[in-house]
C-alpha cells in the first residue's frame, strides 16, 4: 500500500479544481467539464472499478463512466448529488448531515433501502456553515463567524444557541473582505470540550498571531462552557480536526504556498518551483495544550514522520521571530500542497484496521498537480502511521480531474461515505459484503 502512496508524486489518484487547494473560501458551483474517462492503473492490492451511478444521478461528470482505484473487492457508487458538498457527520438517528457553505445550508440524507437517500434541508440561511459535530443529541455547527449548538431530534435541529460569536471572517471590518481561510471546523472531545479552527487570513499574514481573537489557531471551549482560548497556535489552516480513539485532538493543516528556497547558494530566498513543489509538507499533528506548529515563521521539513522545523527565510530570516529547532517535531505529514480537509477516525476491515481518514483535495499551485485522494493513516499505540491511499483515480495523467474529495466518514452500515465538492456528490465506498 505504501508503494502506491509513494507513487503519488508521479501523479496517480483523486481530485479536481473548484476551490484553491489551500483556500476554504466558497465559490459558485462549477460543473466539471465532461471528458472521456481515462483508464487508470491500480497497484497491487487495489483494483480500478467503474463508479456505479444510479440513472437518476447520472449528471456530469457522471454522464460518462468514471473509474476509481479502491482496495480489491471494494465497490464505489454515487450515493447522492449535493452541489458543493463539504464536511459531514452521522446523526444519532442514522442520517448523514452534510454542510454546504456556498448555499448556507446543512443537508440531511436519510439512507433508503430502495435507492438514493431521502434528502431534506436541515438548516438554511446560515453564514458559511462548515464544520459539524455531535455530543449525544447536541449538534454543533461551525459558521464562519460563530459556533452554534442545536438540539437534534426527530430529524430536526431546534433551539439554536450561540456558544462563540464574533469570530473573524470576510465581513470583519478590520479585514476589509480579505480572508482566504474563513471556513471553520469543529470537534467535540470525549470530556465535552469543544475545539474549533480559525484559519489564517492569508499565506504569511503574521499579524494573525496577535489578532484578537488570534487567527491561525485551534481554539478550545472547556467542558461545560466558558470563554474560548487558544489550544494550539501557528496553525495556518487546520481544516482537518478530529478526536482520536484515546481522546487526543488531531489536526491536518494546509501549509503555506510559494515558500522561498532556504538552502545555500545563489537561489537562497528565491521562490523556485522545483522546491515549492515539495515544500513544506502538510502537517498532520497531535495537539496538546499550547502546541506550536510554527506558521508563518517555521516550516516542517522532511518526513513522512517526526518532521523537524526549519526557519522560514522570508518571514524569519535571522531566526529571532521563533526558534524553530526547539519546536517538537510534527508526528505525521502528507506531500506539500496535498490540501487535507475533512478528518475523522474509523474502524476499517483488515488489512487496514483502525485509523484516520482524510479527504485530500489536491493542489492548485504545483506542477505537476498533487492529486487528490482519500488517505488513510493507521492508528498505532496512540500515534498515526504513514499515509496510505484508500481511494484514488480522480486525476488523469494530464492533471485533469473529475472529482475532489473533501471528507470521508464511516457509516453505521460499515461503508465509508465521501463528500466531493467538485464532482458535487457523496460516494459510498463499500468493503466486500457491505
PDB file of C-alpha atoms in Angstrom, residues 104-339:
ATOM      1  CA  UNK A 104     -25.641  28.489   3.751  1.00  0.00           C
ATOM      2  CA  UNK A 105     -27.195  25.065   4.321  1.00  0.00           C
ATOM      3  CA  UNK A 106     -26.880  21.791   6.182  1.00  0.00           C
ATOM      4  CA  UNK A 107     -28.477  18.944   4.231  1.00  0.00           C
ATOM      5  CA  UNK A 108     -29.871  15.765   5.825  1.00  0.00           C
ATOM      6  CA  UNK A 109     -29.567  12.466   3.943  1.00  0.00           C
ATOM      7  CA  UNK A 110     -31.533   9.530   5.357  1.00  0.00           C
ATOM      8  CA  UNK A 111     -30.479   6.178   3.861  1.00  0.00           C
ATOM      9  CA  UNK A 112     -33.107   4.295   1.892  1.00  0.00           C
ATOM     10  CA  UNK A 113     -33.313   0.578   1.230  1.00  0.00           C
ATOM     11  CA  UNK A 114     -34.531   1.047  -2.350  1.00  0.00           C
ATOM     12  CA  UNK A 115     -32.319   3.724  -3.901  1.00  0.00           C
ATOM     13  CA  UNK A 116     -30.721   7.101  -3.191  1.00  0.00           C
ATOM     14  CA  UNK A 117     -31.201   8.555   0.291  1.00  0.00           C
ATOM     15  CA  UNK A 118     -34.141  10.750   1.217  1.00  0.00           C
ATOM     16  CA  UNK A 119     -32.914  14.320   1.140  1.00  0.00           C
ATOM     17  CA  UNK A 120     -34.198  17.195   3.263  1.00  0.00           C
ATOM     18  CA  UNK A 121     -32.973  20.605   4.331  1.00  0.00           C
ATOM     19  CA  UNK A 122     -31.989  20.571   7.999  1.00  0.00           C
ATOM     20  CA  UNK A 123     -30.736  24.164   8.330  1.00  0.00           C
ATOM     21  CA  UNK A 124     -30.673  27.143   5.973  1.00  0.00           C
ATOM     22  CA  UNK A 125     -29.792  30.842   5.856  1.00  0.00           C
ATOM     23  CA  UNK A 126     -26.574  30.219   7.791  1.00  0.00           C
ATOM     24  CA  UNK A 127     -23.300  32.079   7.340  1.00  0.00           C
ATOM     25  CA  UNK A 128     -20.947  29.703   5.536  1.00  0.00           C
ATOM     26  CA  UNK A 129     -21.649  26.620   7.693  1.00  0.00           C
ATOM     27  CA  UNK A 130     -18.760  24.164   7.506  1.00  0.00           C
ATOM     28  CA  UNK A 131     -17.753  22.014  10.479  1.00  0.00           C
ATOM     29  CA  UNK A 132     -20.311  19.663  12.067  1.00  0.00           C
ATOM     30  CA  UNK A 133     -20.075  17.639  15.270  1.00  0.00           C
ATOM     31  CA  UNK A 134     -22.241  15.763  17.751  1.00  0.00           C
ATOM     32  CA  UNK A 135     -22.182  15.277  21.508  1.00  0.00           C
ATOM     33  CA  UNK A 136     -25.102  12.960  22.138  1.00  0.00           C
ATOM     34  CA  UNK A 137     -28.158  14.695  20.666  1.00  0.00           C
ATOM     35  CA  UNK A 138     -26.452  18.100  20.615  1.00  0.00           C
ATOM     36  CA  UNK A 139     -25.393  19.231  17.152  1.00  0.00           C
ATOM     37  CA  UNK A 140     -22.525  21.712  16.779  1.00  0.00           C
ATOM     38  CA  UNK A 141     -22.369  23.805  13.612  1.00  0.00           C
ATOM     39  CA  UNK A 142     -19.361  25.999  12.830  1.00  0.00           C
ATOM     40  CA  UNK A 143     -20.343  29.041  10.804  1.00  0.00           C
ATOM     41  CA  UNK A 144     -17.706  31.483   9.595  1.00  0.00           C
ATOM     42  CA  UNK A 145     -18.487  33.983  12.356  1.00  0.00           C
ATOM     43  CA  UNK A 146     -19.790  31.828  15.231  1.00  0.00           C
ATOM     44  CA  UNK A 147     -20.242  28.356  16.698  1.00  0.00           C
ATOM     45  CA  UNK A 148     -23.831  27.317  17.409  1.00  0.00           C
ATOM     46  CA  UNK A 149     -25.496  24.317  19.041  1.00  0.00           C
ATOM     47  CA  UNK A 150     -28.872  22.744  18.333  1.00  0.00           C
ATOM     48  CA  UNK A 151     -30.979  20.020  19.848  1.00  0.00           C
ATOM     49  CA  UNK A 152     -31.284  17.292  17.232  1.00  0.00           C
ATOM     50  CA  UNK A 153     -34.479  15.230  17.481  1.00  0.00           C
ATOM     51  CA  UNK A 154     -36.881  13.571  15.028  1.00  0.00           C
ATOM     52  CA  UNK A 155     -34.784  14.689  12.087  1.00  0.00           C
ATOM     53  CA  UNK A 156     -34.911  18.360  13.062  1.00  0.00           C
ATOM     54  CA  UNK A 157     -32.414  20.781  14.623  1.00  0.00           C
ATOM     55  CA  UNK A 158     -34.015  23.258  17.020  1.00  0.00           C
ATOM     56  CA  UNK A 159     -33.230  25.522  19.973  1.00  0.00           C
ATOM     57  CA  UNK A 160     -30.258  27.278  18.437  1.00  0.00           C
ATOM     58  CA  UNK A 161     -27.796  28.681  20.959  1.00  0.00           C
ATOM     59  CA  UNK A 162     -24.559  30.516  20.236  1.00  0.00           C
ATOM     60  CA  UNK A 163     -21.542  29.307  22.185  1.00  0.00           C
ATOM     61  CA  UNK A 164     -18.954  31.564  20.500  1.00  0.00           C
ATOM     62  CA  UNK A 165     -19.616  34.653  18.421  1.00  0.00           C
ATOM     63  CA  UNK A 166     -17.705  37.490  16.767  1.00  0.00           C
ATOM     64  CA  UNK A 167     -15.296  35.129  15.028  1.00  0.00           C
ATOM     65  CA  UNK A 168     -13.295  36.704  12.215  1.00  0.00           C
ATOM     66  CA  UNK A 169     -14.445  36.219   8.647  1.00  0.00           C
ATOM     67  CA  UNK A 170     -14.538  38.265   5.441  1.00  0.00           C
ATOM     68  CA  UNK A 171     -17.176  40.566   6.962  1.00  0.00           C
ATOM     69  CA  UNK A 172     -14.877  41.618   9.803  1.00  0.00           C
ATOM     70  CA  UNK A 173     -14.363  45.351   9.438  1.00  0.00           C
ATOM     71  CA  UNK A 174     -10.636  45.226  10.150  1.00  0.00           C
ATOM     72  CA  UNK A 175     -10.048  42.675   7.386  1.00  0.00           C
ATOM     73  CA  UNK A 176     -11.798  44.637   4.625  1.00  0.00           C
ATOM     74  CA  UNK A 177     -13.163  41.488   2.981  1.00  0.00           C
ATOM     75  CA  UNK A 178      -9.771  39.794   2.702  1.00  0.00           C
ATOM     76  CA  UNK A 179      -9.958  36.344   4.290  1.00  0.00           C
ATOM     77  CA  UNK A 180      -8.679  33.301   2.443  1.00  0.00           C
ATOM     78  CA  UNK A 181      -9.440  30.654   5.096  1.00  0.00           C
ATOM     79  CA  UNK A 182     -12.636  31.834   6.737  1.00  0.00           C
ATOM     80  CA  UNK A 183     -14.425  28.465   6.959  1.00  0.00           C
ATOM     81  CA  UNK A 184     -14.314  26.906  10.434  1.00  0.00           C
ATOM     82  CA  UNK A 185     -14.177  23.257  11.573  1.00  0.00           C
ATOM     83  CA  UNK A 186     -15.393  21.899  14.911  1.00  0.00           C
ATOM     84  CA  UNK A 187     -14.867  18.753  17.009  1.00  0.00           C
ATOM     85  CA  UNK A 188     -16.138  17.711  20.435  1.00  0.00           C
ATOM     86  CA  UNK A 189     -13.761  15.997  22.857  1.00  0.00           C
ATOM     87  CA  UNK A 190     -14.576  12.949  24.943  1.00  0.00           C
ATOM     88  CA  UNK A 191     -14.809  15.219  28.003  1.00  0.00           C
ATOM     89  CA  UNK A 192     -17.197  17.655  26.315  1.00  0.00           C
ATOM     90  CA  UNK A 193     -14.610  20.301  25.463  1.00  0.00           C
ATOM     91  CA  UNK A 194     -15.236  21.938  22.089  1.00  0.00           C
ATOM     92  CA  UNK A 195     -12.433  22.598  19.621  1.00  0.00           C
ATOM     93  CA  UNK A 196     -12.686  24.773  16.532  1.00  0.00           C
ATOM     94  CA  UNK A 197     -10.317  26.144  13.929  1.00  0.00           C
ATOM     95  CA  UNK A 198      -9.675  29.746  12.970  1.00  0.00           C
ATOM     96  CA  UNK A 199      -7.687  29.810   9.754  1.00  0.00           C
ATOM     97  CA  UNK A 200      -5.166  32.432   8.703  1.00  0.00           C
ATOM     98  CA  UNK A 201      -6.304  35.358   6.621  1.00  0.00           C
ATOM     99  CA  UNK A 202      -3.621  34.722   4.020  1.00  0.00           C
ATOM    100  CA  UNK A 203      -0.473  32.855   3.111  1.00  0.00           C
ATOM    101  CA  UNK A 204       2.010  34.525   5.503  1.00  0.00           C
ATOM    102  CA  UNK A 205      -0.086  37.111   7.354  1.00  0.00           C
ATOM    103  CA  UNK A 206       1.940  37.215  10.567  1.00  0.00           C
ATOM    104  CA  UNK A 207      -0.424  39.757  12.125  1.00  0.00           C
ATOM    105  CA  UNK A 208      -2.881  36.872  12.581  1.00  0.00           C
ATOM    106  CA  UNK A 209      -0.832  35.713  15.553  1.00  0.00           C
ATOM    107  CA  UNK A 210      -1.515  38.871  17.541  1.00  0.00           C
ATOM    108  CA  UNK A 211      -5.109  39.449  16.450  1.00  0.00           C
ATOM    109  CA  UNK A 212      -7.987  39.233  18.954  1.00  0.00           C
ATOM    110  CA  UNK A 213      -9.123  36.524  18.784  1.00  0.00           C
ATOM    111  CA  UNK A 214      -5.897  35.155  17.340  1.00  0.00           C
ATOM    112  CA  UNK A 215      -6.196  33.654  13.901  1.00  0.00           C
ATOM    113  CA  UNK A 216      -4.268  30.609  12.640  1.00  0.00           C
ATOM    114  CA  UNK A 217      -5.221  28.726  15.799  1.00  0.00           C
ATOM    115  CA  UNK A 218      -7.183  25.814  17.152  1.00  0.00           C
ATOM    116  CA  UNK A 219      -9.406  27.165  19.930  1.00  0.00           C
ATOM    117  CA  UNK A 220     -10.869  25.305  22.920  1.00  0.00           C
ATOM    118  CA  UNK A 221     -14.029  25.836  24.946  1.00  0.00           C
ATOM    119  CA  UNK A 222     -13.778  23.998  28.283  1.00  0.00           C
ATOM    120  CA  UNK A 223     -16.323  21.321  29.258  1.00  0.00           C
ATOM    121  CA  UNK A 224     -19.497  22.958  30.479  1.00  0.00           C
ATOM    122  CA  UNK A 225     -18.791  26.191  28.621  1.00  0.00           C
ATOM    123  CA  UNK A 226     -16.714  29.280  29.181  1.00  0.00           C
ATOM    124  CA  UNK A 227     -14.541  31.554  27.060  1.00  0.00           C
ATOM    125  CA  UNK A 228     -12.719  30.076  24.097  1.00  0.00           C
ATOM    126  CA  UNK A 229      -8.943  30.171  24.398  1.00  0.00           C
ATOM    127  CA  UNK A 230      -6.104  29.146  22.052  1.00  0.00           C
ATOM    128  CA  UNK A 231      -5.260  25.468  22.342  1.00  0.00           C
ATOM    129  CA  UNK A 232      -2.695  25.356  19.524  1.00  0.00           C
ATOM    130  CA  UNK A 233      -1.051  28.231  17.636  1.00  0.00           C
ATOM    131  CA  UNK A 234       0.803  28.679  14.370  1.00  0.00           C
ATOM    132  CA  UNK A 235      -1.811  26.524  12.600  1.00  0.00           C
ATOM    133  CA  UNK A 236      -2.162  28.084   9.163  1.00  0.00           C
ATOM    134  CA  UNK A 237      -5.438  26.369   8.271  1.00  0.00           C
ATOM    135  CA  UNK A 238      -6.347  23.383  10.432  1.00  0.00           C
ATOM    136  CA  UNK A 239      -9.422  22.350   8.460  1.00  0.00           C
ATOM    137  CA  UNK A 240      -8.896  18.711   9.390  1.00  0.00           C
ATOM    138  CA  UNK A 241      -9.937  18.446  13.035  1.00  0.00           C
ATOM    139  CA  UNK A 242     -10.837  15.205  14.814  1.00  0.00           C
ATOM    140  CA  UNK A 243     -10.716  13.436  18.164  1.00  0.00           C
ATOM    141  CA  UNK A 244      -8.751  10.178  18.221  1.00  0.00           C
ATOM    142  CA  UNK A 245      -9.844   6.962  19.978  1.00  0.00           C
ATOM    143  CA  UNK A 246      -7.714   7.869  23.006  1.00  0.00           C
ATOM    144  CA  UNK A 247      -9.271  11.334  23.269  1.00  0.00           C
ATOM    145  CA  UNK A 248      -6.354  13.270  21.760  1.00  0.00           C
ATOM    146  CA  UNK A 249      -7.146  16.038  19.287  1.00  0.00           C
ATOM    147  CA  UNK A 250      -5.521  15.896  15.853  1.00  0.00           C
ATOM    148  CA  UNK A 251      -5.388  18.387  13.033  1.00  0.00           C
ATOM    149  CA  UNK A 252      -4.474  18.165   9.353  1.00  0.00           C
ATOM    150  CA  UNK A 253      -3.138  21.508   8.144  1.00  0.00           C
ATOM    151  CA  UNK A 254      -2.992  23.297   4.809  1.00  0.00           C
ATOM    152  CA  UNK A 255       0.571  24.642   4.772  1.00  0.00           C
ATOM    153  CA  UNK A 256       1.977  27.776   3.167  1.00  0.00           C
ATOM    154  CA  UNK A 257       2.483  28.381  -0.543  1.00  0.00           C
ATOM    155  CA  UNK A 258       5.475  29.666  -2.513  1.00  0.00           C
ATOM    156  CA  UNK A 259       7.995  29.082   0.241  1.00  0.00           C
ATOM    157  CA  UNK A 260      11.435  30.522  -0.649  1.00  0.00           C
ATOM    158  CA  UNK A 261      14.417  28.211  -1.002  1.00  0.00           C
ATOM    159  CA  UNK A 262      16.316  28.062   2.329  1.00  0.00           C
ATOM    160  CA  UNK A 263      19.485  26.357   1.151  1.00  0.00           C
ATOM    161  CA  UNK A 264      22.905  27.845   0.368  1.00  0.00           C
ATOM    162  CA  UNK A 265      23.945  29.396  -2.909  1.00  0.00           C
ATOM    163  CA  UNK A 266      22.525  31.982  -5.294  1.00  0.00           C
ATOM    164  CA  UNK A 267      18.985  30.577  -5.036  1.00  0.00           C
ATOM    165  CA  UNK A 268      18.712  31.404  -1.324  1.00  0.00           C
ATOM    166  CA  UNK A 269      15.493  33.294  -0.583  1.00  0.00           C
ATOM    167  CA  UNK A 270      14.096  32.846  -4.093  1.00  0.00           C
ATOM    168  CA  UNK A 271      10.822  31.118  -4.976  1.00  0.00           C
ATOM    169  CA  UNK A 272      11.848  28.142  -7.107  1.00  0.00           C
ATOM    170  CA  UNK A 273       9.079  25.926  -8.472  1.00  0.00           C
ATOM    171  CA  UNK A 274      11.035  22.689  -8.048  1.00  0.00           C
ATOM    172  CA  UNK A 275      11.453  23.470  -4.343  1.00  0.00           C
ATOM    173  CA  UNK A 276       7.907  24.769  -3.887  1.00  0.00           C
ATOM    174  CA  UNK A 277       6.539  21.570  -5.439  1.00  0.00           C
ATOM    175  CA  UNK A 278       7.613  19.541  -2.429  1.00  0.00           C
ATOM    176  CA  UNK A 279       7.839  22.048   0.430  1.00  0.00           C
ATOM    177  CA  UNK A 280       6.674  22.374   3.075  1.00  0.00           C
ATOM    178  CA  UNK A 281       4.984  19.029   3.791  1.00  0.00           C
ATOM    179  CA  UNK A 282       1.405  19.288   5.039  1.00  0.00           C
ATOM    180  CA  UNK A 283       1.243  18.711   8.793  1.00  0.00           C
ATOM    181  CA  UNK A 284      -0.827  16.007  10.494  1.00  0.00           C
ATOM    182  CA  UNK A 285      -0.297  16.813  14.140  1.00  0.00           C
ATOM    183  CA  UNK A 286      -1.383  15.671  17.583  1.00  0.00           C
ATOM    184  CA  UNK A 287      -2.395  18.691  19.634  1.00  0.00           C
ATOM    185  CA  UNK A 288      -1.622  19.306  23.274  1.00  0.00           C
ATOM    186  CA  UNK A 289      -2.290  22.472  25.287  1.00  0.00           C
ATOM    187  CA  UNK A 290      -0.043  25.221  23.962  1.00  0.00           C
ATOM    188  CA  UNK A 291       1.181  23.251  20.921  1.00  0.00           C
ATOM    189  CA  UNK A 292       3.017  25.480  18.442  1.00  0.00           C
ATOM    190  CA  UNK A 293       3.020  24.469  14.755  1.00  0.00           C
ATOM    191  CA  UNK A 294       5.281  27.275  13.606  1.00  0.00           C
ATOM    192  CA  UNK A 295       3.399  29.213  10.934  1.00  0.00           C
ATOM    193  CA  UNK A 296       4.462  31.560   9.439  1.00  0.00           C
ATOM    194  CA  UNK A 297       7.955  31.627  10.964  1.00  0.00           C
ATOM    195  CA  UNK A 298       8.865  27.940  10.849  1.00  0.00           C
ATOM    196  CA  UNK A 299       8.160  25.222   8.291  1.00  0.00           C
ATOM    197  CA  UNK A 300       8.023  21.477   8.716  1.00  0.00           C
ATOM    198  CA  UNK A 301      10.697  19.663   6.734  1.00  0.00           C
ATOM    199  CA  UNK A 302      11.482  16.066   5.806  1.00  0.00           C
ATOM    200  CA  UNK A 303       9.112  13.292   6.773  1.00  0.00           C
ATOM    201  CA  UNK A 304       6.860  11.494   6.403  1.00  0.00           C
ATOM    202  CA  UNK A 305       7.001  11.087  10.215  1.00  0.00           C
ATOM    203  CA  UNK A 306       8.584  13.105  13.047  1.00  0.00           C
ATOM    204  CA  UNK A 307       9.253  16.206  10.982  1.00  0.00           C
ATOM    205  CA  UNK A 308      11.619  18.827  12.410  1.00  0.00           C
ATOM    206  CA  UNK A 309      11.101  22.546  11.824  1.00  0.00           C
ATOM    207  CA  UNK A 310      13.337  24.898   9.872  1.00  0.00           C
ATOM    208  CA  UNK A 311      13.092  28.672   9.800  1.00  0.00           C
ATOM    209  CA  UNK A 312      11.205  30.415   7.011  1.00  0.00           C
ATOM    210  CA  UNK A 313      13.829  32.605   5.344  1.00  0.00           C
ATOM    211  CA  UNK A 314      11.216  35.114   4.199  1.00  0.00           C
ATOM    212  CA  UNK A 315       9.395  35.699   7.493  1.00  0.00           C
ATOM    213  CA  UNK A 316      12.087  34.650   9.976  1.00  0.00           C
ATOM    214  CA  UNK A 317      15.417  35.293   8.246  1.00  0.00           C
ATOM    215  CA  UNK A 318      17.546  35.540  11.385  1.00  0.00           C
ATOM    216  CA  UNK A 319      15.546  33.041  13.456  1.00  0.00           C
ATOM    217  CA  UNK A 320      14.570  35.642  16.063  1.00  0.00           C
ATOM    218  CA  UNK A 321      10.813  35.508  15.462  1.00  0.00           C
ATOM    219  CA  UNK A 322      10.630  31.886  16.630  1.00  0.00           C
ATOM    220  CA  UNK A 323      13.350  29.354  17.497  1.00  0.00           C
ATOM    221  CA  UNK A 324      12.321  26.629  15.078  1.00  0.00           C
ATOM    222  CA  UNK A 325      14.756  23.923  16.181  1.00  0.00           C
ATOM    223  CA  UNK A 326      13.248  23.977  19.669  1.00  0.00           C
ATOM    224  CA  UNK A 327       9.741  23.066  18.490  1.00  0.00           C
ATOM    225  CA  UNK A 328       8.681  19.427  18.995  1.00  0.00           C
ATOM    226  CA  UNK A 329       8.637  17.528  15.693  1.00  0.00           C
ATOM    227  CA  UNK A 330       5.346  17.018  13.882  1.00  0.00           C
ATOM    228  CA  UNK A 331       4.001  13.487  14.171  1.00  0.00           C
ATOM    229  CA  UNK A 332       2.923  12.909  10.565  1.00  0.00           C
ATOM    230  CA  UNK A 333       2.632  14.572   7.180  1.00  0.00           C
ATOM    231  CA  UNK A 334       1.492  14.315   3.603  1.00  0.00           C
ATOM    232  CA  UNK A 335       3.025  15.755   0.435  1.00  0.00           C
ATOM    233  CA  UNK A 336       3.216  19.531   0.028  1.00  0.00           C
ATOM    234  CA  UNK A 337       0.063  21.140  -1.374  1.00  0.00           C
ATOM    235  CA  UNK A 338      -1.991  17.972  -0.877  1.00  0.00           C
ATOM    236  CA  UNK A 339      -4.564  20.247   0.844  1.00  0.00           C
TER     237      UNK A 339
END
